[in-house]
mmCIF file of C-alpha atoms in Angstrom:
data_model
loop_
_atom_site.group_PDB
_atom_site.id
_atom_site.type_symbol
_atom_site.label_atom_id
_atom_site.label_comp_id
_atom_site.label_asym_id
_atom_site.label_seq_id
_atom_site.Cartn_x
_atom_site.Cartn_y
_atom_site.Cartn_z
ATOM 1 C CA MET J 135 -12.753 -87.120 3.524
ATOM 2 C CA LYS J 136 -15.061 -84.661 5.208
ATOM 3 C CA LYS J 137 -12.130 -82.317 5.733
ATOM 4 C CA PHE J 138 -10.934 -83.034 2.138
ATOM 5 C CA LEU J 139 -14.789 -81.873 0.789
ATOM 6 C CA ILE J 140 -14.946 -79.214 2.759
ATOM 7 C CA ALA J 141 -11.583 -77.748 1.742
ATOM 8 C CA LEU J 142 -12.689 -78.137 -2.285
ATOM 9 C CA SER J 143 -15.892 -76.446 -1.568
ATOM 10 C CA MET J 144 -14.031 -73.873 0.203
ATOM 11 C CA LEU J 145 -11.416 -73.752 -2.841
ATOM 12 C CA ALA J 146 -14.703 -73.734 -5.310
ATOM 13 C CA MET J 147 -16.050 -70.691 -3.395
ATOM 14 C CA GLY J 148 -12.957 -68.990 -3.518
ATOM 15 C CA ILE J 149 -12.329 -69.549 -7.462
ATOM 16 C CA THR J 150 -15.761 -68.237 -8.022
ATOM 17 C CA SER J 151 -15.182 -65.133 -5.607
ATOM 18 C CA THR J 152 -12.226 -63.843 -7.523
ATOM 19 C CA GLN J 153 -13.576 -63.931 -10.779
ATOM 20 C CA ALA J 154 -17.533 -62.996 -10.102
ATOM 21 C CA GLN J 155 -16.825 -59.257 -10.925
ATOM 22 C CA VAL J 156 -15.141 -59.748 -14.459
ATOM 23 C CA ALA J 157 -16.962 -60.595 -17.440
ATOM 24 C CA TYR J 158 -15.627 -61.466 -21.164
ATOM 25 C CA GLU J 159 -16.410 -60.167 -24.172
ATOM 26 C CA LYS J 160 -18.473 -63.029 -25.944
ATOM 27 C CA ALA J 161 -16.300 -64.882 -28.415
ATOM 28 C CA LYS J 162 -17.167 -66.252 -32.167
ATOM 29 C CA ALA J 163 -16.630 -69.525 -33.475
ATOM 30 C CA PHE J 164 -13.158 -69.215 -34.609
ATOM 31 C CA ASP J 165 -11.621 -66.739 -32.253
ATOM 32 C CA ASN J 166 -8.435 -67.939 -29.937
ATOM 33 C CA VAL J 167 -7.673 -70.141 -32.180
ATOM 34 C CA TYR J 168 -3.828 -71.151 -32.201
ATOM 35 C CA LEU J 169 -0.933 -72.908 -34.218
ATOM 36 C CA GLY J 170 2.023 -74.222 -32.905
ATOM 37 C CA VAL J 171 5.109 -76.482 -33.629
ATOM 38 C CA GLU J 172 7.104 -78.292 -30.900
ATOM 39 C CA GLY J 173 10.103 -80.339 -30.590
ATOM 40 C CA GLY J 174 11.651 -82.436 -28.084
ATOM 41 C CA VAL J 175 13.304 -85.910 -26.710
ATOM 42 C CA THR J 176 11.465 -88.851 -24.996
ATOM 43 C CA GLY J 177 12.731 -92.031 -23.248
ATOM 44 C CA PRO J 178 11.300 -94.859 -21.691
ATOM 45 C CA LEU J 179 9.952 -94.116 -18.213
ATOM 46 C CA ASN J 180 11.209 -97.140 -16.719
ATOM 47 C CA PHE J 181 14.584 -95.654 -16.803
ATOM 48 C CA LYS J 182 16.264 -99.098 -17.443
ATOM 49 C CA HIS J 183 17.766 -97.976 -21.025
ATOM 50 C CA PHE J 184 16.473 -94.330 -21.045
ATOM 51 C CA ALA J 185 19.384 -93.376 -23.558
ATOM 52 C CA PRO J 186 19.640 -93.093 -26.117
ATOM 53 C CA VAL J 187 16.789 -90.617 -26.634
ATOM 54 C CA ASN J 188 14.011 -90.241 -29.001
ATOM 55 C CA PRO J 189 13.510 -87.016 -31.368
ATOM 56 C CA ALA J 190 10.603 -85.929 -31.985
ATOM 57 C CA ALA J 191 8.672 -83.145 -33.641
ATOM 58 C CA GLY J 192 5.074 -82.429 -33.921
ATOM 59 C CA LEU J 193 2.287 -79.496 -34.880
ATOM 60 C CA LYS J 194 -0.491 -78.687 -32.810
ATOM 61 C CA LEU J 195 -3.988 -76.757 -33.380
ATOM 62 C CA GLY J 196 -5.826 -75.660 -30.879
ATOM 63 C CA LYS J 197 -8.735 -73.167 -29.641
ATOM 64 C CA GLN J 198 -9.326 -71.756 -26.034
ATOM 65 C CA PHE J 199 -13.137 -71.949 -25.199
ATOM 66 C CA SER J 200 -12.410 -69.495 -21.951
ATOM 67 C CA PRO J 201 -8.920 -68.428 -20.420
ATOM 68 C CA VAL J 202 -9.450 -71.306 -18.117
ATOM 69 C CA TYR J 203 -10.182 -74.501 -20.436
ATOM 70 C CA GLY J 204 -9.278 -75.315 -24.140
ATOM 71 C CA ALA J 205 -8.701 -77.909 -26.485
ATOM 72 C CA ASN J 206 -6.118 -78.944 -29.646
ATOM 73 C CA LEU J 207 -5.046 -81.458 -32.157
ATOM 74 C CA GLU J 208 -1.651 -82.745 -31.700
ATOM 75 C CA GLY J 209 0.368 -84.491 -34.476
ATOM 76 C CA LEU J 210 3.735 -86.061 -33.069
ATOM 77 C CA ALA J 211 6.820 -87.743 -35.256
ATOM 78 C CA PHE J 212 9.251 -89.832 -33.725
ATOM 79 C CA PHE J 213 12.540 -90.386 -34.863
ATOM 80 C CA GLY J 214 14.261 -92.678 -32.436
ATOM 81 C CA ASP J 215 14.568 -96.458 -31.733
ATOM 82 C CA ASN J 216 14.487 -96.625 -27.969
ATOM 83 C CA ARG J 217 11.152 -98.652 -27.987
ATOM 84 C CA TRP J 218 8.878 -99.326 -24.762
ATOM 85 C CA GLN J 219 9.731 -102.387 -22.605
ATOM 86 C CA THR J 220 6.648 -103.735 -24.026
ATOM 87 C CA GLY J 221 4.243 -102.843 -26.970
ATOM 88 C CA SER J 222 5.243 -100.739 -30.102
ATOM 89 C CA LEU J 223 7.083 -97.346 -30.065
ATOM 90 C CA GLY J 224 9.776 -97.462 -33.089
ATOM 91 C CA PHE J 225 11.729 -100.300 -33.994
ATOM 92 C CA SER J 226 15.327 -101.228 -34.296
ATOM 93 C CA ASN J 227 16.320 -102.081 -37.740
ATOM 94 C CA SER J 228 13.448 -99.469 -39.070
ATOM 95 C CA HIS J 229 14.287 -98.345 -42.588
ATOM 96 C CA THR J 230 11.957 -95.484 -42.363
ATOM 97 C CA VAL J 231 13.093 -91.897 -40.907
ATOM 98 C CA VAL J 232 9.873 -91.352 -38.991
ATOM 99 C CA ARG J 233 9.693 -94.928 -36.658
ATOM 100 C CA ALA J 234 6.245 -93.519 -35.459
ATOM 101 C CA ILE J 235 3.478 -91.066 -35.343
ATOM 102 C CA ASN J 236 0.680 -90.370 -32.266
ATOM 103 C CA LEU J 237 -2.255 -88.348 -33.551
ATOM 104 C CA GLY J 238 -3.794 -86.903 -30.123
ATOM 105 C CA LEU J 239 -6.777 -84.606 -29.004
ATOM 106 C CA ASN J 240 -5.887 -83.057 -25.637
ATOM 107 C CA GLY J 241 -8.084 -80.859 -23.266
ATOM 108 C CA THR J 242 -6.230 -77.996 -21.389
ATOM 109 C CA ILE J 243 -6.536 -76.389 -18.501
ATOM 110 C CA ASN J 244 -4.954 -72.984 -17.182
ATOM 111 C CA PHE J 245 -3.748 -73.065 -13.553
ATOM 112 C CA THR J 246 -2.623 -69.516 -13.294
ATOM 113 C CA ASN J 247 -6.511 -68.337 -15.099
ATOM 114 C CA LEU J 248 -8.223 -70.696 -12.593
ATOM 115 C CA PHE J 249 -6.664 -69.308 -9.631
ATOM 116 C CA CYS J 250 -5.796 -65.761 -10.316
ATOM 117 C CA GLU J 251 -7.803 -63.044 -11.799
ATOM 118 C CA TYR J 252 -7.580 -63.246 -15.624
ATOM 119 C CA ASN J 253 -5.284 -60.831 -17.337
ATOM 120 C CA PRO J 254 -4.751 -60.953 -20.695
ATOM 121 C CA ASP J 255 -1.051 -58.386 -20.337
ATOM 122 C CA ARG J 256 0.012 -61.602 -18.356
ATOM 123 C CA ARG J 257 3.449 -62.970 -18.981
ATOM 124 C CA PHE J 258 3.946 -66.552 -17.242
ATOM 125 C CA GLU J 259 1.489 -69.045 -17.115
ATOM 126 C CA VAL J 260 1.212 -72.646 -15.822
ATOM 127 C CA GLY J 261 -1.306 -75.029 -16.872
ATOM 128 C CA ALA J 262 -1.798 -78.926 -17.772
ATOM 129 C CA GLU J 263 -2.942 -81.145 -20.650
ATOM 130 C CA ALA J 264 -3.974 -84.333 -20.734
ATOM 131 C CA GLY J 265 -5.842 -86.236 -23.950
ATOM 132 C CA ILE J 266 -6.248 -89.521 -26.188
ATOM 133 C CA GLY J 267 -4.570 -90.354 -29.042
ATOM 134 C CA TYR J 268 -3.821 -93.264 -31.657
ATOM 135 C CA TRP J 269 -0.064 -94.507 -32.431
ATOM 136 C CA ILE J 270 0.921 -95.727 -35.699
ATOM 137 C CA THR J 271 4.181 -97.494 -36.094
ATOM 138 C CA TYR J 272 6.620 -97.844 -38.932
ATOM 139 C CA GLY J 273 9.193 -99.957 -39.590
ATOM 140 C CA ASP J 274 10.618 -103.616 -39.891
ATOM 141 C CA LYS J 275 7.370 -105.686 -40.804
ATOM 142 C CA HIS J 276 9.088 -109.267 -39.160
ATOM 143 C CA LEU J 277 9.611 -107.337 -35.901
ATOM 144 C CA ILE J 278 5.669 -106.556 -35.673
ATOM 145 C CA GLN J 279 4.192 -109.430 -34.071
ATOM 146 C CA THR J 280 0.900 -111.468 -35.207
ATOM 147 C CA GLY J 281 -1.653 -112.983 -32.864
ATOM 148 C CA ASN J 282 -2.697 -110.240 -31.323
ATOM 149 C CA THR J 283 0.455 -109.703 -29.009
ATOM 150 C CA GLY J 284 1.861 -106.813 -31.082
ATOM 151 C CA ASP J 285 1.077 -104.933 -33.444
ATOM 152 C CA ASP J 286 1.717 -101.436 -34.902
ATOM 153 C CA THR J 287 -1.188 -99.383 -33.684
ATOM 154 C CA GLU J 288 -1.709 -98.431 -30.467
ATOM 155 C CA LEU J 289 -4.303 -96.284 -28.461
ATOM 156 C CA THR J 290 -2.252 -93.697 -25.793
ATOM 157 C CA ALA J 291 -2.838 -91.640 -23.477
ATOM 158 C CA LYS J 292 -0.822 -88.116 -22.933
ATOM 159 C CA THR J 293 -0.435 -86.184 -19.697
ATOM 160 C CA GLY J 294 1.784 -83.364 -19.206
ATOM 161 C CA LEU J 295 2.220 -79.651 -17.533
ATOM 162 C CA THR J 296 2.627 -76.745 -19.570
ATOM 163 C CA PHE J 297 5.108 -73.286 -18.502
ATOM 164 C CA ALA J 298 4.217 -71.059 -20.677
ATOM 165 C CA TYR J 299 5.345 -67.124 -21.697
ATOM 166 C CA ASN J 300 3.386 -65.014 -23.415
ATOM 167 C CA LEU J 301 5.633 -62.939 -25.971
ATOM 168 C CA GLY J 302 5.208 -59.476 -27.667
ATOM 169 C CA GLU J 303 3.562 -56.319 -27.021
ATOM 170 C CA LYS J 304 0.249 -57.712 -27.699
ATOM 171 C CA ARG J 305 0.941 -61.594 -26.233
ATOM 172 C CA ALA J 306 0.365 -63.115 -29.955
ATOM 173 C CA TRP J 307 3.067 -65.731 -29.291
ATOM 174 C CA GLN J 308 3.470 -67.879 -26.825
ATOM 175 C CA LEU J 309 6.872 -70.132 -25.916
ATOM 176 C CA TYR J 310 6.148 -73.134 -23.479
ATOM 177 C CA VAL J 311 8.011 -76.144 -21.963
ATOM 178 C CA GLU J 312 6.019 -79.432 -21.383
ATOM 179 C CA PRO J 313 7.222 -82.216 -19.634
ATOM 180 C CA ALA J 314 4.986 -85.130 -20.214
ATOM 181 C CA VAL J 315 4.169 -89.028 -20.350
ATOM 182 C CA LEU J 316 2.936 -90.809 -23.347
ATOM 183 C CA TRP J 317 1.358 -94.051 -21.879
ATOM 184 C CA ASN J 318 0.610 -97.042 -24.289
ATOM 185 C CA LEU J 319 -2.687 -98.137 -23.301
ATOM 186 C CA THR J 320 -3.196 -101.233 -25.332
ATOM 187 C CA HIS J 321 0.448 -102.976 -25.204
ATOM 188 C CA GLY J 322 -0.652 -106.087 -23.804
ATOM 189 C CA PRO J 323 -2.777 -109.245 -25.298
ATOM 190 C CA GLY J 324 -6.149 -108.643 -26.341
ATOM 191 C CA ASP J 325 -5.618 -104.974 -26.696
ATOM 192 C CA ALA J 326 -6.839 -104.522 -23.028
ATOM 193 C CA ILE J 327 -6.418 -100.815 -21.424
ATOM 194 C CA GLN J 328 -4.100 -100.428 -19.029
ATOM 195 C CA PHE J 329 -1.721 -97.886 -17.639
ATOM 196 C CA GLY J 330 2.016 -98.958 -16.839
ATOM 197 C CA LYS J 331 5.294 -97.275 -16.841
ATOM 198 C CA GLN J 332 6.989 -100.143 -18.406
ATOM 199 C CA ALA J 333 4.860 -99.172 -21.597
ATOM 200 C CA ALA J 334 5.250 -95.483 -21.256
ATOM 201 C CA GLN J 335 7.442 -92.796 -22.788
ATOM 202 C CA LEU J 336 8.478 -89.669 -20.715
ATOM 203 C CA GLY J 337 9.336 -86.583 -22.922
ATOM 204 C CA LEU J 338 10.596 -83.113 -22.735
ATOM 205 C CA PHE J 339 8.927 -80.820 -25.041
ATOM 206 C CA VAL J 340 9.702 -76.992 -26.058
ATOM 207 C CA GLY J 341 6.986 -75.239 -28.309
ATOM 208 C CA LEU J 342 6.052 -71.815 -29.372
ATOM 209 C CA ASN J 343 2.246 -71.035 -30.527
ATOM 210 C CA TYR J 344 0.915 -68.056 -32.573
ATOM 211 C CA LYS J 345 -2.503 -66.666 -31.357
ATOM 212 C CA PHE J 346 -4.642 -65.618 -34.005
ATOM 213 C CA LYS J 347 -6.281 -62.144 -34.128
ATOM 214 C CA THR J 348 -10.047 -62.245 -32.575
ATOM 215 C CA SER J 349 -12.937 -60.309 -33.533
ATOM 216 C CA ASN J 350 -12.259 -58.229 -30.769
ATOM 217 C CA GLY J 351 -9.034 -56.977 -32.248
ATOM 218 C CA THR J 352 -6.564 -58.554 -29.857
ATOM 219 C CA HIS J 353 -5.235 -61.810 -29.354
ATOM 220 C CA ASN J 354 -7.019 -62.693 -26.442
ATOM 221 C CA PHE J 355 -9.982 -62.629 -24.523
ATOM 222 C CA LYS J 356 -11.247 -59.504 -23.994
ATOM 223 C CA VAL J 357 -11.989 -58.845 -20.252
ATOM 224 C CA TRP J 358 -14.223 -56.245 -18.654
ATOM 225 C CA ASN J 359 -14.361 -55.302 -14.608
ATOM 226 C CA VAL J 360 -18.086 -55.336 -13.854
ATOM 227 C CA GLY J 361 -17.352 -54.100 -10.607
ATOM 228 C CA GLU J 362 -15.266 -50.861 -12.277
ATOM 229 C CA LEU J 363 -18.589 -50.468 -14.692
ATOM 230 C CA ASN J 364 -21.076 -50.826 -11.942
ATOM 231 C CA ASP J 365 -19.223 -48.215 -9.703
ATOM 232 C CA GLU J 366 -19.282 -45.833 -12.788
ATOM 233 C CA ILE J 367 -22.891 -46.357 -13.614
ATOM 234 C CA ASN J 368 -24.227 -45.994 -10.055
ATOM 235 C CA SER J 369 -21.738 -42.705 -10.004
ATOM 236 C CA LEU J 370 -23.512 -41.035 -13.135
ATOM 237 C CA ARG J 371 -26.923 -42.411 -11.294
ATOM 238 C CA ASP J 372 -26.167 -40.560 -8.347
ATOM 239 C CA GLN J 373 -24.863 -37.418 -10.329
ATOM 240 C CA LEU J 374 -28.159 -37.506 -12.220
ATOM 241 C CA ASN J 375 -30.473 -38.032 -9.298
ATOM 242 C CA ALA J 376 -28.330 -35.160 -7.300
ATOM 243 C CA LYS J 377 -28.679 -32.746 -10.198
ATOM 244 C CA PRO J 378 -32.148 -32.889 -12.058
ATOM 245 C CA LYS J 379 -32.361 -29.173 -12.606
ATOM 246 C CA GLU J 380 -28.961 -28.891 -14.441
ATOM 247 C CA VAL J 381 -29.569 -32.083 -16.699
ATOM 248 C CA ILE J 382 -32.829 -30.480 -17.815
ATOM 249 C CA LYS J 383 -31.267 -27.155 -18.690
ATOM 250 C CA GLU J 384 -28.420 -28.717 -20.798
ATOM 251 C CA VAL J 385 -31.191 -30.673 -22.979
ATOM 252 C CA VAL J 386 -33.356 -27.544 -23.180
ATOM 253 C CA LYS J 387 -30.006 -25.796 -24.215
ATOM 254 C CA GLU J 388 -29.548 -27.932 -27.028
ATOM 255 C CA VAL J 389 -33.374 -27.755 -28.162
ATOM 256 C CA VAL J 390 -33.142 -24.107 -28.118
ATOM 257 C CA LYS J 391 -30.648 -24.109 -30.797
ATOM 258 C CA GLU J 392 -32.738 -25.929 -33.039
ATOM 259 C CA VAL J 393 -35.686 -23.771 -32.294
ATOM 260 C CA PRO J 394 -36.576 -21.348 -35.696
ATOM 261 C CA ALA J 395 -35.059 -17.615 -34.794
ATOM 262 C CA GLN J 396 -38.258 -16.095 -35.881
ATOM 263 C CA THR J 397 -40.688 -17.654 -33.195
ATOM 264 C CA THR J 398 -41.839 -14.967 -30.592
ATOM 265 C CA GLN J 399 -42.769 -17.419 -28.237
ATOM 266 C CA THR J 400 -41.042 -17.728 -25.033
ATOM 267 C CA LEU J 401 -39.349 -20.925 -24.439
ATOM 268 C CA CYS J 402 -39.942 -22.371 -21.175
ATOM 269 C CA ILE J 403 -40.388 -26.045 -19.703
ATOM 270 C CA ASP J 404 -44.298 -26.102 -20.082
ATOM 271 C CA ASN J 405 -43.561 -25.802 -23.966
ATOM 272 C CA LEU J 406 -41.468 -28.877 -23.797
ATOM 273 C CA VAL J 407 -42.440 -32.701 -23.809
ATOM 274 C CA PHE J 408 -39.543 -34.942 -22.700
ATOM 275 C CA VAL J 409 -39.989 -38.587 -23.951
ATOM 276 C CA THR J 410 -37.451 -41.184 -22.519
ATOM 277 C CA PHE J 411 -35.830 -44.233 -23.882
ATOM 278 C CA ALA J 412 -34.389 -47.160 -22.702
ATOM 279 C CA GLN J 413 -30.372 -47.505 -23.557
ATOM 280 C CA GLY J 414 -30.129 -48.597 -27.515
ATOM 281 C CA LYS J 415 -33.835 -48.590 -27.828
ATOM 282 C CA TYR J 416 -36.700 -46.171 -29.694
ATOM 283 C CA PHE J 417 -39.949 -47.478 -28.582
ATOM 284 C CA LEU J 418 -42.856 -45.843 -26.901
ATOM 285 C CA THR J 419 -43.479 -46.897 -23.422
ATOM 286 C CA ASN J 420 -47.256 -46.350 -22.153
ATOM 287 C CA GLU J 421 -45.439 -43.487 -20.030
ATOM 288 C CA ALA J 422 -44.494 -41.729 -23.178
ATOM 289 C CA LYS J 423 -47.743 -41.965 -24.694
ATOM 290 C CA LYS J 424 -49.331 -40.336 -21.792
ATOM 291 C CA ALA J 425 -46.859 -37.590 -21.926
ATOM 292 C CA LEU J 426 -47.483 -37.123 -25.773
ATOM 293 C CA ASP J 427 -51.438 -37.163 -25.128
ATOM 294 C CA ASP J 428 -51.048 -33.719 -23.630
ATOM 295 C CA VAL J 429 -50.145 -32.206 -26.721
ATOM 296 C CA LYS J 430 -53.387 -31.027 -28.199
ATOM 297 C CA ALA J 431 -54.442 -31.527 -31.886
ATOM 298 C CA GLY J 432 -53.673 -29.111 -34.553
ATOM 299 C CA ARG J 433 -50.523 -27.726 -32.716
ATOM 300 C CA HIS J 434 -47.363 -27.213 -34.435
ATOM 301 C CA VAL J 435 -44.529 -29.231 -32.860
ATOM 302 C CA GLN J 436 -40.633 -29.408 -33.867
ATOM 303 C CA ILE J 437 -39.026 -32.736 -32.483
ATOM 304 C CA VAL J 438 -35.292 -33.141 -31.533
ATOM 305 C CA GLY J 439 -34.062 -36.226 -30.874
ATOM 306 C CA THR J 440 -30.998 -37.548 -29.053
ATOM 307 C CA ALA J 441 -28.931 -40.253 -27.819
ATOM 308 C CA SER J 442 -26.466 -40.750 -25.067
ATOM 309 C CA PRO J 443 -22.561 -40.961 -25.410
ATOM 310 C CA GLU J 444 -22.211 -44.575 -25.410
ATOM 311 C CA GLY J 445 -21.600 -46.363 -28.763
ATOM 312 C CA PRO J 446 -20.212 -45.217 -31.914
ATOM 313 C CA LYS J 447 -21.126 -41.888 -34.035
ATOM 314 C CA ALA J 448 -23.034 -43.663 -37.161
ATOM 315 C CA LEU J 449 -25.387 -45.866 -34.416
ATOM 316 C CA ASN J 450 -26.426 -42.790 -32.271
ATOM 317 C CA ASP J 451 -27.017 -40.655 -35.266
ATOM 318 C CA ARG J 452 -29.456 -43.368 -36.462
ATOM 319 C CA LEU J 453 -30.907 -44.072 -33.231
ATOM 320 C CA SER J 454 -31.255 -40.554 -32.419
ATOM 321 C CA GLN J 455 -33.319 -40.162 -35.800
ATOM 322 C CA ASN J 456 -35.268 -43.014 -35.125
ATOM 323 C CA ARG J 457 -36.492 -42.139 -31.473
ATOM 324 C CA ALA J 458 -37.587 -38.402 -33.524
ATOM 325 C CA ASP J 459 -39.367 -40.004 -36.093
ATOM 326 C CA VAL J 460 -41.392 -42.730 -33.935
ATOM 327 C CA VAL J 461 -42.752 -39.594 -31.737
ATOM 328 C CA ALA J 462 -43.750 -37.553 -34.960
ATOM 329 C CA LYS J 463 -45.667 -40.566 -36.268
ATOM 330 C CA TYR J 464 -47.284 -41.181 -32.832
ATOM 331 C CA LEU J 465 -48.466 -37.346 -32.675
ATOM 332 C CA GLN J 466 -49.481 -37.216 -36.317
ATOM 333 C CA SER J 467 -51.705 -40.261 -35.393
ATOM 334 C CA ARG J 468 -53.340 -37.950 -33.096
ATOM 335 C CA GLY J 469 -53.599 -35.050 -35.433
ATOM 336 C CA VAL J 470 -50.791 -32.976 -34.272
ATOM 337 C CA ILE J 471 -48.963 -31.088 -36.849
ATOM 338 C CA VAL J 472 -45.285 -32.025 -37.225
ATOM 339 C CA ASP J 473 -43.254 -29.107 -38.765
ATOM 340 C CA GLU J 474 -40.001 -30.974 -38.202
ATOM 341 C CA ALA J 475 -38.588 -34.394 -37.131
ATOM 342 C CA LYS J 476 -34.767 -34.069 -36.376
ATOM 343 C CA GLY J 477 -32.084 -36.782 -35.077
ATOM 344 C CA GLN J 478 -29.196 -34.930 -33.448
ATOM 345 C CA GLY J 479 -27.240 -37.706 -31.917
ATOM 346 C CA VAL J 480 -25.211 -37.322 -29.095
ATOM 347 C CA GLN J 481 -25.773 -33.841 -27.685
ATOM 348 C CA GLY J 482 -24.114 -32.681 -24.294
ATOM 349 C CA VAL J 483 -22.328 -35.119 -21.663
ATOM 350 C CA THR J 484 -25.097 -36.674 -19.894
ATOM 351 C CA SER J 485 -27.021 -39.790 -20.595
ATOM 352 C CA ASN J 486 -30.211 -37.935 -22.485
ATOM 353 C CA ARG J 487 -31.407 -40.595 -24.382
ATOM 354 C CA LEU J 488 -34.792 -38.622 -25.170
ATOM 355 C CA ALA J 489 -36.794 -37.030 -27.823
ATOM 356 C CA VAL J 490 -37.996 -33.537 -26.976
ATOM 357 C CA VAL J 491 -41.043 -31.972 -28.574
ATOM 358 C CA TYR J 492 -41.009 -28.127 -28.690
ATOM 359 C CA VAL J 493 -44.916 -26.922 -28.845
ATOM 360 C CA LYS J 494 -45.139 -23.886 -30.723
#
């Protein structure tokens, strides 16, 4: 038993480590929903009278909560008369086309994504499905016994394996084969819960699911490689630390474009105040206010707000203007004359999340 627990622990650690460097884009409530149709055949699991098989057809409506775990609602209709040895599943002498239906709620697990790193472009996947259902039998009323030794409704369970193949360039369609067992849990007197092959049907189903388009623009989860992103961030940080003068020159160059041509003052670093911001933010830190406090009251200034290359253009334009405005508001509160405060969006290729104050 101890060896078994150690093996399970090592397996869990391995699964965690394989997906530790992967992050998934947050999904909305109706993302990763799919609708499917299925058909198949079933027969008694005891194999005493497996033939003729019972044809079946159904629908599935499901949702993937993650690349590994999901759930679905399933409705199956059965058309044959090959009953369980005990309990109710189809009735001979039935006068209805549909002999019985089973409505189930199933949980799903994707073994491929559990043990291997998730890949939205993957073609072949293996998983499992298990759930509980409610069975209703239609047929000859004279064959439905009374006294609770037999009735036309049963509690059922389903267990099965799924072998799926993702179709299409965007992997929006999924064709699967599912061998499964449908268990009658209440086939005995008093409807006592019990598993038994004498009251089970072995089935083979083939289905086709359509995965609806999600809010991320695909039909699957969107995955980000955190390790690669961290490496890129660290590389940019190293470049920034190694070349601070080049970064300042580039920002100064962009500010020069905004300086009025009629000025006669020589532009140098001493004429500039740099205010840095966190990514996506435009509030002033205590360090930023301390730098701005060096600008004397009564001086004229021109302010240029900038943003880093990340994000859409409209967002960066608005963010750069907000940065220029918040600096202007602070300086005006201290008696500084702001001639212009203008956002310039993304300037250059560096992460210049800045507002640059040109002191005239």
